[in-house]
Amino acid sequence: MSNQAQNHEFQEWWNKQRGFLDNPDTTAFLTVEISNTTTSDPTVDKGHTRSARQLSWLWLLKFQQLATSLAWLTNGSVYLLRTANRRIAASRTDSPSDSSASSRRLYRIIKLFLLLVILLLCFELAAYFKGWHFSPPSMESAEAAVERAYAKWLEIRAGYLAPPLQSLTNVCIVLFLIQSVDRVVLMLGCFWIKFRKLRPVAAVEYDGSENVEDYPMVLVQIPMCNEREVYQQSISACCVQDWPKERMLIQVLDDSDELDAQLLIKAEVQKWQQRGVHILYRHRLIRTGYKAGNLKSAMNCDYVKDYEFVAIFDADFQPGPDFLKKTIPYFKGKDDLALVQTRWAFVNKDENLLTRLQNINLSFHFEVEQQVNGVFINFFGFNGTAGVWRIKALEECGGWLERTTVEDMDIAVRAHLCGWKFIYLNDVKCLCELPESYEAYKKQQHRWHSGPMQLFRLCFADTLRAKVSFGKKANLIFLFFLLRKLILPFYSFTLFCIILPLSMFLPEAELPAWVVCYIPGLMSILNILPAPRSFPFIVPYLLFENTMSVTKFHAMISGLFRLGSSYEWVVTKKLGRSSEADLVAFAEKESDPLVETTNLHRSSSESGLDALNKIETTKKSGKKKRNRLYRKELALAMILLTAALRSLLSAQGIHFYFLLFQGISFLVVGLDLIGEQVS
C-alpha cells in the first residue's frame, strides 16, 4: 500500500458524522418508544388512541430528523467549498497535457457556452415570474417592450434555432442507436462463445518432459521509462519464467532519463545475471520515438535473428511463471499466426472508485470486444503488452514505427493488412496496475483516443489498397476506427454535454426520455455484465463515462486534425501495487539453487544499495503532490446544473434528475475528488 500522506477532508468529516449516528448514546434522543400498558383491543383504531403528548413527541422527532439531515447537507456543502477553496488557492489547475493550444480553445468555447446558458436562464427566470412561461405572449397581444422582446425570442427560437438543433439531435440519436446495436451484437457473440465453449486450441503442451531443443527461442522485452516504483516486480516476474534459461533472453529496455532510476534498474539486472538468468540491460542515449523507438532499437540487435518469438511486458506487468508455456504452444502448426494476446488482470481494481470504474470498462474490452473479434475474425488491436509476437510477422509488416502514440495498434493493423492472424486467450491473465489518480487516468485516455485518429489518417489509403477481403476492409474502417474510436466520443460529448443542456433552453428541439435514460441504462447494464461484482456501481459508471467524454472528444479531435496535444506521449504513473507474494511463493518452490528467495521480496543487489538509499532520499525530499482542479469539467458542471435548474421550471422529471446528477459528477471530477487523494 502507498505510504503517501492522506488528506481526506471529506473522509474525516464522513467518519465523524458516521460515528455520531452510530453511537447509541448520542442518538438516544432521536428514538421515541411509546408503549401502552393496557390490553390492546383489535377493534380499536390505534391511530386515534394517541394522546396529544405522544403526537407532540412524534412531531418533535420528525423535526429533529429534518434538522439532522439539513445539518448533514450543510456540513457537506461547507467541506466541499473548503476543498474547492484549498485547491483553487494551490493554483494547480489542469495537467500539463491540458495546457496545449487546442485544450485552451476548447475551454474558451465551453466558457462562452456557460455564459450563454446563464444569460438564457436569467431570461427564462424573468419570464417565469412574469407568468409568460405558462401563457407565452404573442407579438400581436404584447403591450410592453419587454413582452414584445420575449415574444420575438420565442419566434426566433422556434423558427431558426430549434430546427438545426433538432437535426443535430436526430443525427446523434442515429449514431447512438448504431453504436448500441454494435454493443448488443458483441454481447450476443460473447454469449455464443460461452454457450458453445469456443476457444483456441493449442497444438502442443509443454509438461517438462520435452528436450530443451523442443522449446523455441523466445525473446522477452520489458520497455520502461523512469518507472522506479514497478521495475523490480516486472523484472522478477520475467526472470522466474518456467522456460529453459538457454532458450530465453530478457531485454530490459530502459529509457529513463533519471540517473538514480537507471542505477536501480541496472543493479536489478546484474542481480539476476549473477543468478544465471540470461538478461541484458539496454539504455538509449538518444531517446526518440518513445516506446516504439525503444522497441525498434532493441529489435535491430544482431542476436535477435536467433529468436523466433518476442514477448512484450510493460514495466507494471507481472506475468505468471507459466505464461510462456501457456502462450507459445498456440504458434505450433499455425504459420500464419502473428500474435497471441492475453487478458489483463488488475491488482488494485478495488483500491478506490476510479479503479473500480476502470475495471468495468476494461473487463468489457477484454471479455467481450477482444474475445469476440479474436474468435470470429482473427483480428483485434494489440494491447501493447502481455502478448507474444512472431518476429517474422513483425519484420514482414515493417516493424515498429514512431508515427503515432499508439504503436501497438499501428503494428497490429499493418500485420492484419498483410494477412496475418491473431489469437486472444481470455483464460490466460497477466497482472498489472490501474492508474489510481484522475490525472494519470486522463493522460492515459487522451493518448488512447488521439492515437487511433492519427493512425486512421495514416493507414486509410493503405487499407483501401491492401490485398485483403472487402469484409476485412469494412470491419477495419467502419467498425474498428469510425464507430468505436470516432463516433462514440463524438456523440457522447455532443449529445449529453451540448444538446441536452441546450434542449432545456430550446424546448422546441425535443430529446426523448428513452435517449436520456433508458438506452444508456441498458447499455450500462450490458457493459457491466463481464464484471458482475461491480453492479452496485452502475449509476456512477454511467455518469463517469459521460464525464470522461470531454477528454475523449478533445483527444479524438486532436488526433483527427493533427493538433499539438495529439503527439504527447506521457508514461502513465503507477504506484507499485504488486503481487510479489505470489512470486515469492513460486520461487520458494523452485529447486534451482540459482534462484535465491531471501531477497526476492523488494530486494536489491549489493551493488545497488547506495542507489537505493539515494532514491529513498530523493522520494522524501521530492516535490509534494497535490490534487488539481480541472477547468473544463468544472465549467461543464456549471452548464449542466444551470440546465437542470431550467428543466425544473418546466417540470421535466427525467431530464432534471439526469442533468442534476451528471452536473454533480462533473463537479466531483473537476475538483479531483475521484481517485487518489493527496495533500
XYZ file of C-alpha atoms in Angstrom:
679
model
C 0.000 0.000 0.000
C 1.094 3.533 -0.601
C 2.672 5.415 2.282
C 1.646 8.786 0.933
C 0.100 11.122 3.413
C -3.649 11.190 3.123
C -5.562 14.414 3.445
C -9.200 13.417 3.017
C -11.246 16.229 4.427
C -14.442 14.610 3.200
C -13.429 11.244 4.627
C -12.639 12.768 8.009
C -15.956 14.588 8.062
C -17.841 11.465 6.971
C -16.198 9.316 9.678
C -17.131 11.960 12.260
C -20.764 12.021 11.120
C -20.996 8.257 10.899
C -19.534 7.839 14.381
C -22.109 10.298 15.716
C -25.028 8.481 14.069
C -23.796 5.010 15.015
C -23.347 5.855 18.719
C -26.471 4.747 20.621
C -25.765 7.176 23.466
C -25.745 10.234 21.208
C -28.769 9.178 19.173
C -30.974 8.024 22.009
C -32.848 11.292 21.941
C -33.883 10.574 18.351
C -35.738 7.413 19.388
C -39.171 7.651 20.959
C -40.695 4.469 22.368
C -44.424 4.629 23.020
C -45.962 1.752 24.954
C -49.441 1.122 26.252
C -49.827 -0.901 29.425
C -53.475 -1.616 28.784
C -54.583 -4.615 26.823
C -54.841 -3.738 23.165
C -58.224 -4.120 21.573
C -58.007 -5.136 17.919
C -61.316 -3.454 17.193
C -59.972 -0.060 18.244
C -58.239 2.139 15.666
C -54.776 2.697 17.150
C -54.316 5.862 15.125
C -56.983 7.603 17.175
C -55.729 6.460 20.591
C -52.560 8.595 20.628
C -52.537 11.346 23.194
C -51.567 14.932 22.469
C -48.269 14.349 24.309
C -47.440 11.402 22.048
C -48.259 13.387 18.921
C -46.072 16.264 20.075
C -43.186 13.848 20.639
C -43.779 12.396 17.164
C -43.628 15.813 15.508
C -40.574 16.691 17.583
C -38.881 13.537 16.339
C -39.641 14.440 12.704
C -38.340 17.941 13.234
C -35.095 16.601 14.774
C -34.613 14.207 11.865
C -35.159 17.039 9.382
C -32.742 19.277 11.290
C -30.132 16.485 11.335
C -30.488 15.991 7.570
C -30.178 19.715 6.895
C -27.124 19.928 9.152
C -25.572 16.955 7.327
C -26.123 18.586 3.928
C -24.867 21.937 5.209
C -21.680 20.395 6.610
C -21.133 18.513 3.362
C -21.522 21.714 1.334
C -19.143 23.584 3.646
C -16.467 20.898 3.337
C -16.973 20.812 -0.428
C -16.436 24.585 -0.609
C -13.398 24.333 1.667
C -11.871 21.661 -0.563
C -12.529 23.738 -3.669
C -11.100 26.840 -1.997
C -7.962 24.965 -0.905
C -7.346 23.608 -4.380
C -8.013 26.953 -6.016
C -5.538 28.557 -3.610
C -2.964 25.910 -4.542
C -3.051 27.270 -8.136
C -2.739 23.820 -9.673
C -5.328 23.766 -12.444
C -5.339 21.024 -15.064
C -2.383 18.888 -16.061
C 0.412 19.801 -18.444
C -1.332 17.971 -21.275
C -4.335 20.275 -20.787
C -2.264 23.418 -21.341
C -1.990 22.933 -25.099
C -3.446 25.441 -27.542
C -6.249 23.067 -28.590
C -7.218 22.472 -24.978
C -7.326 26.212 -24.288
C -9.515 26.745 -27.335
C -11.951 24.089 -26.183
C -12.035 25.622 -22.715
C -12.802 29.068 -24.159
C -15.661 27.596 -26.200
C -17.066 25.890 -23.108
C -16.793 29.178 -21.154
C -18.740 31.030 -23.847
C -21.339 28.269 -23.769
C -21.579 28.668 -19.994
C -22.122 32.435 -20.251
C -24.812 31.831 -22.870
C -26.804 29.376 -20.757
C -26.544 31.618 -17.691
C -27.980 34.549 -19.695
C -30.727 32.329 -21.066
C -31.537 31.112 -17.563
C -31.857 34.690 -16.281
C -34.138 35.482 -19.216
C -36.287 32.411 -18.544
C -36.471 33.122 -14.806
C -37.731 36.639 -15.504
C -40.348 35.224 -17.878
C -41.306 32.577 -15.338
C -42.025 35.118 -12.590
C -43.988 37.201 -15.078
C -46.162 34.186 -15.843
C -45.072 34.057 -19.502
C -43.694 30.582 -19.085
C -47.209 29.109 -18.853
C -49.027 31.522 -21.207
C -46.451 32.853 -23.700
C -47.250 36.271 -25.148
C -47.533 36.811 -28.903
C -46.358 39.783 -30.952
C -49.980 40.858 -31.529
C -51.046 40.729 -27.861
C -47.796 42.079 -26.400
C -48.014 45.562 -24.927
C -44.767 46.320 -23.089
C -41.390 46.345 -24.843
C -40.105 43.550 -22.642
C -43.131 41.466 -23.517
C -42.571 42.044 -27.227
C -38.902 41.133 -26.845
C -39.796 37.826 -25.205
C -42.401 37.107 -27.891
C -39.789 37.818 -30.584
C -37.339 35.498 -28.814
C -39.945 32.732 -28.904
C -40.351 33.217 -32.670
C -36.597 33.148 -33.285
C -36.234 30.131 -31.031
C -38.934 28.128 -32.778
C -38.167 29.209 -36.338
C -34.395 29.476 -36.539
C -32.607 27.881 -33.562
C -34.624 24.777 -32.740
C -34.669 23.197 -36.266
C -30.853 22.892 -36.667
C -30.541 21.714 -33.069
C -33.226 19.097 -33.715
C -31.386 17.948 -36.851
C -28.138 17.569 -34.910
C -30.070 15.747 -32.194
C -31.509 13.293 -34.719
C -28.061 12.610 -36.186
C -26.611 11.909 -32.727
C -29.569 9.672 -31.840
C -28.984 7.615 -35.005
C -25.266 7.285 -34.200
C -26.173 6.378 -30.628
C -28.507 3.618 -31.823
C -25.921 2.249 -34.271
C -23.298 2.110 -31.552
C -25.814 0.480 -29.187
C -26.598 -2.184 -31.793
C -22.853 -2.841 -32.102
C -22.662 -3.361 -28.326
C -25.619 -5.742 -28.393
C -24.075 -7.756 -31.256
C -20.789 -8.013 -29.367
C -22.624 -9.263 -26.266
C -24.543 -11.840 -28.307
C -21.246 -13.019 -29.785
C -19.806 -13.338 -26.278
C -22.837 -15.337 -25.112
C -22.462 -17.621 -28.137
C -18.789 -18.204 -27.312
C -19.729 -19.109 -23.730
C -22.611 -21.343 -24.843
C -20.612 -23.248 -27.465
C -17.416 -23.130 -25.349
C -15.430 -21.786 -28.284
C -11.778 -21.221 -27.507
C -8.447 -21.555 -29.311
C -6.765 -24.954 -29.065
C -3.002 -25.354 -28.743
C -1.333 -27.976 -30.922
C 1.126 -28.981 -28.189
C 1.564 -28.646 -24.448
C 4.824 -28.323 -22.557
C 4.813 -30.546 -19.482
C 8.556 -30.540 -18.783
C 9.312 -33.925 -20.367
C 10.494 -32.438 -23.669
C 14.058 -31.958 -24.710
C 15.430 -28.462 -24.384
C 15.680 -28.230 -28.191
C 11.897 -28.675 -28.444
C 11.408 -25.265 -26.834
C 11.565 -22.388 -29.350
C 13.873 -19.433 -28.767
C 11.964 -16.620 -27.046
C 12.995 -13.004 -26.564
C 11.350 -11.189 -23.627
C 11.300 -7.393 -23.759
C 10.484 -5.060 -20.828
C 10.347 -1.432 -22.037
C 10.330 1.128 -19.242
C 10.986 4.807 -18.588
C 11.531 6.313 -15.118
C 9.263 3.682 -13.579
C 11.128 3.193 -10.346
C 8.031 2.026 -8.472
C 7.401 -1.035 -10.654
C 10.630 -2.050 -12.391
C 11.575 -4.679 -9.830
C 8.382 -6.724 -9.863
C 8.224 -6.938 -13.672
C 11.863 -7.994 -14.000
C 11.421 -10.592 -11.238
C 8.266 -11.996 -12.840
C 10.004 -12.429 -16.193
C 13.160 -13.930 -14.689
C 11.276 -16.741 -12.914
C 9.517 -17.894 -16.093
C 9.250 -21.672 -16.284
C 11.199 -21.873 -19.534
C 14.677 -23.263 -20.268
C 17.152 -20.496 -19.439
C 19.261 -21.186 -22.525
C 16.164 -20.796 -24.757
C 15.158 -17.385 -23.401
C 16.761 -13.928 -23.353
C 15.340 -10.982 -21.400
C 15.949 -7.441 -22.620
C 15.365 -4.651 -20.111
C 14.876 -1.624 -22.370
C 15.439 1.330 -20.074
C 14.623 4.764 -21.494
C 14.938 6.505 -18.133
C 16.479 9.956 -18.116
C 16.831 9.968 -14.315
C 20.231 8.679 -13.200
C 19.026 7.157 -9.930
C 16.356 5.140 -11.747
C 18.955 3.904 -14.237
C 21.241 2.765 -11.410
C 18.473 0.857 -9.655
C 17.292 -0.912 -12.812
C 20.842 -1.782 -13.825
C 21.542 -3.175 -10.353
C 18.424 -5.342 -10.547
C 19.556 -6.733 -13.907
C 23.017 -7.511 -12.532
C 21.456 -9.362 -9.613
C 19.605 -11.727 -11.936
C 22.639 -12.116 -14.184
C 24.556 -13.411 -11.157
C 21.812 -15.997 -10.654
C 22.313 -17.411 -14.125
C 19.427 -15.719 -15.940
C 20.087 -14.581 -19.497
C 19.165 -10.922 -19.105
C 20.585 -7.753 -20.685
C 20.298 -4.080 -19.793
C 19.910 -1.614 -22.685
C 19.803 2.162 -22.362
C 19.462 4.565 -25.292
C 21.410 7.788 -25.182
C 19.089 9.408 -27.734
C 15.500 8.843 -26.658
C 13.446 9.283 -29.844
C 10.156 7.689 -30.765
C 9.169 6.926 -27.172
C 8.162 3.269 -26.690
C 8.094 2.492 -30.428
C 11.622 3.855 -30.837
C 12.778 1.846 -27.831
C 11.376 -1.425 -29.207
C 12.648 -0.674 -32.703
C 16.166 -0.098 -31.382
C 16.095 -3.400 -29.467
C 14.900 -5.380 -32.491
C 17.870 -4.088 -34.524
C 20.349 -6.045 -32.383
C 22.241 -8.730 -34.310
C 21.360 -11.555 -31.928
C 17.600 -11.070 -32.443
C 17.811 -13.161 -35.638
C 18.385 -16.252 -33.463
C 14.958 -15.899 -31.823
C 11.559 -16.920 -33.196
C 9.159 -15.155 -30.827
C 9.165 -11.996 -28.716
C 7.058 -11.477 -25.579
C 6.447 -7.856 -24.504
C 5.599 -6.687 -20.984
C 5.228 -3.112 -19.783
C 7.010 -2.220 -16.555
C 3.970 -2.723 -14.299
C 3.018 -6.149 -15.709
C 3.661 -9.326 -13.782
C 3.241 -12.459 -15.932
C 2.735 -15.740 -14.170
C 5.611 -18.258 -14.160
C 3.798 -20.400 -16.761
C 3.000 -17.515 -19.127
C 5.266 -18.702 -21.954
C 4.122 -22.318 -21.566
C 0.507 -21.167 -21.945
C 1.040 -18.950 -24.999
C 3.887 -20.271 -27.181
C 2.164 -23.645 -27.955
C -0.557 -21.863 -29.959
C 2.003 -20.937 -32.637
C 2.788 -24.598 -33.340
C 1.407 -25.594 -36.736
C -0.044 -22.113 -37.437
C 2.446 -20.420 -39.731
C 0.017 -17.547 -40.421
C -0.387 -16.694 -36.715
C 1.349 -13.438 -35.759
C 0.133 -12.606 -32.246
C -1.125 -14.306 -29.096
C -2.664 -11.709 -26.767
C -3.602 -12.456 -23.151
C -6.023 -10.768 -20.783
C -5.120 -8.157 -18.190
C -5.978 -8.665 -14.524
C -5.653 -5.847 -12.020
C -4.017 -5.985 -8.604
C -5.653 -2.732 -7.453
C -9.122 -2.826 -9.011
C -10.750 -2.293 -5.579
C -8.400 0.496 -4.456
C -10.852 3.364 -4.998
C -13.898 4.348 -7.038
C -11.790 5.321 -10.049
C -10.100 1.911 -10.292
C -13.466 0.151 -9.874
C -14.910 2.089 -12.803
C -11.830 1.387 -14.934
C -12.185 -2.304 -14.156
C -15.742 -2.249 -15.570
C -14.562 -0.696 -18.829
C -11.551 -2.948 -19.316
C -13.455 -6.094 -18.332
C -15.886 -5.421 -21.181
C -12.987 -4.667 -23.536
C -11.207 -7.956 -22.855
C -14.124 -10.275 -22.102
C -16.295 -9.074 -24.991
C -14.536 -6.968 -27.637
C -11.194 -8.772 -27.772
C -12.653 -12.244 -27.364
C -15.397 -11.834 -29.979
C -13.054 -10.264 -32.534
C -10.429 -12.915 -31.870
C -12.824 -15.848 -32.306
C -14.820 -14.631 -35.305
C -12.414 -12.509 -37.387
C -8.932 -13.348 -36.007
C -8.147 -9.646 -35.561
C -8.151 -7.139 -32.720
C -5.986 -4.264 -31.576
C -2.777 -5.329 -29.865
C -2.816 -4.018 -26.297
C 0.887 -3.164 -26.333
C 1.827 -5.621 -23.602
C 1.147 -9.133 -22.244
C 1.352 -10.554 -25.760
C 3.703 -12.742 -27.823
C 4.615 -11.868 -31.428
C 6.155 -13.976 -34.151
C 9.278 -11.992 -35.055
C 8.868 -12.863 -38.743
C 5.447 -11.142 -38.735
C 6.896 -8.007 -37.151
C 9.612 -7.820 -39.789
C 7.264 -8.518 -42.695
C 4.830 -5.710 -41.821
C 7.570 -3.116 -41.400
C 8.478 -3.367 -37.717
C 7.843 -0.737 -35.068
C 7.093 2.751 -36.410
C 7.241 6.021 -34.485
C 4.496 7.829 -36.411
C 1.743 7.646 -33.761
C 1.321 7.402 -29.989
C -0.395 4.001 -30.371
C 2.437 1.976 -31.820
C 0.749 -1.238 -30.642
C -2.427 -0.596 -32.655
C -0.339 0.566 -35.609
C 1.639 -2.654 -35.932
C -1.497 -4.761 -35.383
C -3.319 -3.021 -38.248
C -0.327 -3.385 -40.592
C 0.069 -7.079 -39.722
C -3.660 -7.628 -40.344
C -3.441 -5.947 -43.754
C -0.520 -8.253 -44.588
C -2.739 -11.294 -43.980
C -1.547 -12.366 -40.519
C -3.961 -13.751 -37.910
C -4.289 -13.148 -34.170
C -5.426 -15.263 -31.217
C -6.824 -13.933 -27.957
C -6.607 -16.063 -24.775
C -9.250 -14.964 -22.293
C -8.259 -17.565 -19.698
C -4.579 -16.544 -19.521
C -4.233 -13.482 -17.298
C -1.328 -11.141 -16.691
C -1.380 -8.997 -13.565
C -0.923 -5.254 -13.882
C -1.847 -1.987 -12.197
C -4.560 0.577 -12.941
C -3.833 4.311 -12.589
C -5.233 5.438 -9.243
C -5.263 9.183 -9.797
C -7.559 11.024 -12.175
C -4.615 12.981 -13.588
C -2.800 9.793 -14.665
C -6.007 8.235 -15.988
C -6.870 11.350 -18.009
C -3.421 11.407 -19.658
C -3.739 7.731 -20.499
C -7.197 8.176 -22.047
C -6.032 11.175 -24.070
C -3.261 9.100 -25.627
C -5.546 6.105 -26.198
C -8.131 8.235 -28.059
C -5.919 10.640 -30.013
C -3.560 7.937 -31.325
C -6.236 5.904 -33.194
C -7.303 9.023 -35.106
C -3.679 9.695 -36.090
C -3.418 6.106 -37.250
C -6.725 6.268 -39.164
C -5.459 9.203 -41.237
C -2.174 7.436 -41.952
C -3.463 3.966 -42.840
C -6.761 4.790 -44.582
C -5.239 4.707 -48.080
C -3.189 1.608 -47.234
C -6.356 -0.137 -46.081
C -8.113 0.569 -49.384
C -5.091 -0.721 -51.352
C -4.496 -3.805 -49.184
C -4.960 -7.260 -50.707
C -7.493 -8.418 -48.153
C -11.200 -9.124 -48.476
C -13.782 -6.348 -48.637
C -15.250 -7.570 -45.346
C -11.937 -7.089 -43.529
C -11.557 -3.605 -45.005
C -15.102 -2.658 -43.989
C -14.593 -4.005 -40.461
C -11.333 -2.105 -40.084
C -12.640 1.240 -41.391
C -16.243 1.358 -40.212
C -16.241 -0.708 -37.024
C -12.702 -0.633 -35.669
C -11.953 3.031 -36.410
C -15.063 5.066 -37.208
C -17.694 3.533 -34.933
C -15.622 2.637 -31.858
C -12.915 5.311 -32.000
C -14.590 8.358 -33.615
C -18.383 8.136 -33.386
C -18.507 7.011 -29.743
C -16.691 10.042 -28.223
C -18.376 12.398 -30.701
C -21.995 11.555 -29.954
C -21.348 11.008 -26.241
C -19.970 14.515 -25.738
C -22.291 16.239 -28.218
C -25.477 14.549 -27.059
C -25.092 14.682 -23.286
C -22.912 17.781 -22.788
C -24.147 20.102 -25.572
C -27.523 19.072 -26.978
C -29.171 18.046 -23.704
C -28.450 21.350 -21.884
C -29.402 23.385 -24.971
C -32.686 21.499 -25.383
C -33.732 22.792 -21.968
C -33.491 26.376 -23.271
C -34.820 25.473 -26.726
C -37.703 23.151 -25.769
C -38.919 23.038 -29.384
C -35.959 20.696 -30.049
C -37.019 17.517 -28.299
C -34.670 14.935 -26.827
C -36.737 11.842 -25.929
C -36.544 10.410 -22.429
C -35.532 6.974 -23.746
C -32.366 8.533 -25.216
C -31.525 10.239 -21.924
C -32.329 7.393 -19.551
C -33.459 4.026 -20.842
C -30.992 3.244 -23.648
C -27.940 4.484 -21.667
C -29.138 2.448 -18.699
C -29.467 -0.676 -20.836
C -26.027 -0.138 -22.380
C -24.533 0.318 -18.916
C -26.048 -2.987 -17.809
C -24.529 -4.712 -20.854
C -21.137 -3.116 -20.187
C -21.132 -4.214 -16.573
C -22.114 -7.861 -17.198
C -18.481 -9.052 -17.603
C -17.791 -7.642 -14.110
C -20.936 -8.691 -12.174
C -19.458 -7.756 -8.786
C -19.478 -4.134 -9.957
C -23.275 -3.885 -10.285
C -23.572 -1.567 -7.236
C -21.522 0.970 -9.218
C -23.701 1.011 -12.328
C -25.005 4.560 -11.794
C -21.552 6.073 -11.043
C -20.244 4.182 -14.087
C -22.884 5.684 -16.397
C -22.265 9.198 -15.088
C -18.469 8.841 -15.135
C -18.429 7.613 -18.742
C -20.326 10.719 -19.809
C -17.959 12.840 -17.717
C -14.932 11.368 -19.495
C -16.497 12.205 -22.872
C -14.975 15.717 -22.814
C -11.447 14.263 -22.543
C -12.104 11.619 -25.199
C -13.744 14.119 -27.550
C -10.837 16.540 -27.236
C -8.351 13.703 -27.812
C -10.264 12.473 -30.866
C -10.365 15.954 -32.421
C -6.657 16.471 -31.657
C -5.684 13.234 -33.368
C -8.007 13.708 -36.334
C -6.812 17.234 -37.150
C -3.174 16.777 -36.054
C -3.306 19.288 -33.225
C -0.250 19.664 -30.975
C -1.573 17.712 -27.986
C -2.078 14.578 -30.102
C 1.698 13.936 -30.208
C 2.230 13.988 -26.451
C 3.351 10.624 -25.073
C 3.232 10.606 -21.270
C 4.116 7.496 -19.259
C 1.141 6.512 -17.099
C 2.175 6.954 -13.480
C 1.991 3.815 -11.331
C 2.343 3.378 -7.577
C 3.911 -0.081 -7.454
C 0.954 -2.262 -6.446
C 2.150 -5.820 -6.891
C 1.566 -9.462 -6.269
C 5.106 -10.094 -5.087
C 3.839 -12.604 -2.536
C 2.948 -14.886 -5.451
C 6.440 -14.508 -6.886
C 7.990 -15.333 -3.550
C 5.751 -18.386 -3.127
C 6.732 -19.617 -6.584
C 10.436 -19.002 -6.017
C 10.365 -20.913 -2.744
C 9.109 -23.980 -4.618
C 11.934 -23.845 -7.126
C 14.674 -26.370 -6.626
C 17.149 -24.381 -8.725
C 19.799 -23.149 -6.287
C 20.467 -20.181 -8.544
C 17.086 -18.737 -7.662
C 17.540 -17.427 -4.141
C 14.464 -16.156 -2.403
C 15.839 -14.455 0.638
C 15.995 -11.087 -1.070
C 13.313 -11.547 -3.758
C 10.736 -9.533 -1.895
C 11.638 -5.892 -2.620
C 15.288 -6.850 -2.868
C 18.238 -5.099 -4.388
C 21.706 -6.327 -5.249
C 24.606 -5.268 -3.069
C 25.893 -3.085 -5.885
C 22.635 -1.157 -5.834
C 22.366 -0.425 -2.110
C 23.841 3.040 -2.457
C 21.481 3.787 -5.306
C 18.567 2.505 -3.250
C 19.472 4.829 -0.377
C 19.733 7.679 -2.836
C 16.326 7.024 -4.334
C 14.706 6.885 -0.897
C 16.252 10.265 -0.066
C 15.005 11.661 -3.345
C 11.492 10.438 -2.603
C 11.449 12.147 0.781
C 12.855 15.438 -0.468
C 10.885 15.499 -3.702
C 8.059 17.836 -4.530
C 4.771 17.258 -2.820
C 1.933 16.020 -4.997
C -1.332 17.904 -4.995
C -4.797 17.300 -6.309
C -5.695 19.548 -9.210
C -8.658 21.493 -10.489
C -9.900 20.691 -13.999
C -11.379 23.769 -15.609
C -13.266 22.178 -18.489
C -15.021 19.706 -16.191
C -15.929 22.477 -13.722
C -17.319 24.695 -16.488
C -19.397 21.814 -17.860
C -20.644 21.102 -14.329
C -21.964 24.672 -14.134
C -23.584 24.317 -17.560
C -25.378 21.105 -16.619
C -26.509 22.411 -13.226
C -27.808 25.601 -14.876
C -29.715 23.477 -17.400
C -31.069 21.362 -14.528
C -32.488 24.494 -12.909
C -34.086 25.465 -16.225
C -35.622 21.987 -16.601
C -37.030 22.319 -13.084
C -39.088 25.266 -14.281
C -40.624 23.041 -16.957
C -41.155 20.130 -14.551
C -39.176 17.721 -16.775
C -38.559 14.876 -14.350
C -36.075 12.543 -16.066
C -34.180 15.368 -17.760
C -33.880 17.264 -14.478
C -32.535 14.325 -12.488
C -30.116 13.321 -15.243
C -28.775 16.876 -15.582
C -28.526 17.259 -11.806
C -26.573 14.059 -11.169
C -24.470 14.471 -14.314
C -23.599 18.004 -13.201
C -22.616 16.720 -9.767
C -20.389 14.042 -11.332
C -18.635 16.700 -13.446
C -18.197 18.767 -10.278
C -16.660 15.838 -8.380
C -14.247 15.106 -11.228
C -13.449 18.785 -11.759
C -12.483 19.106 -8.083
C -10.397 15.906 -8.423
C -12.371 14.178 -5.685
C -12.341 10.852 -7.530
C -9.340 8.566 -7.322
C -6.218 9.036 -5.225
C -6.403 11.887 -2.720
C -3.096 13.523 -1.778
C -2.139 16.592 0.209
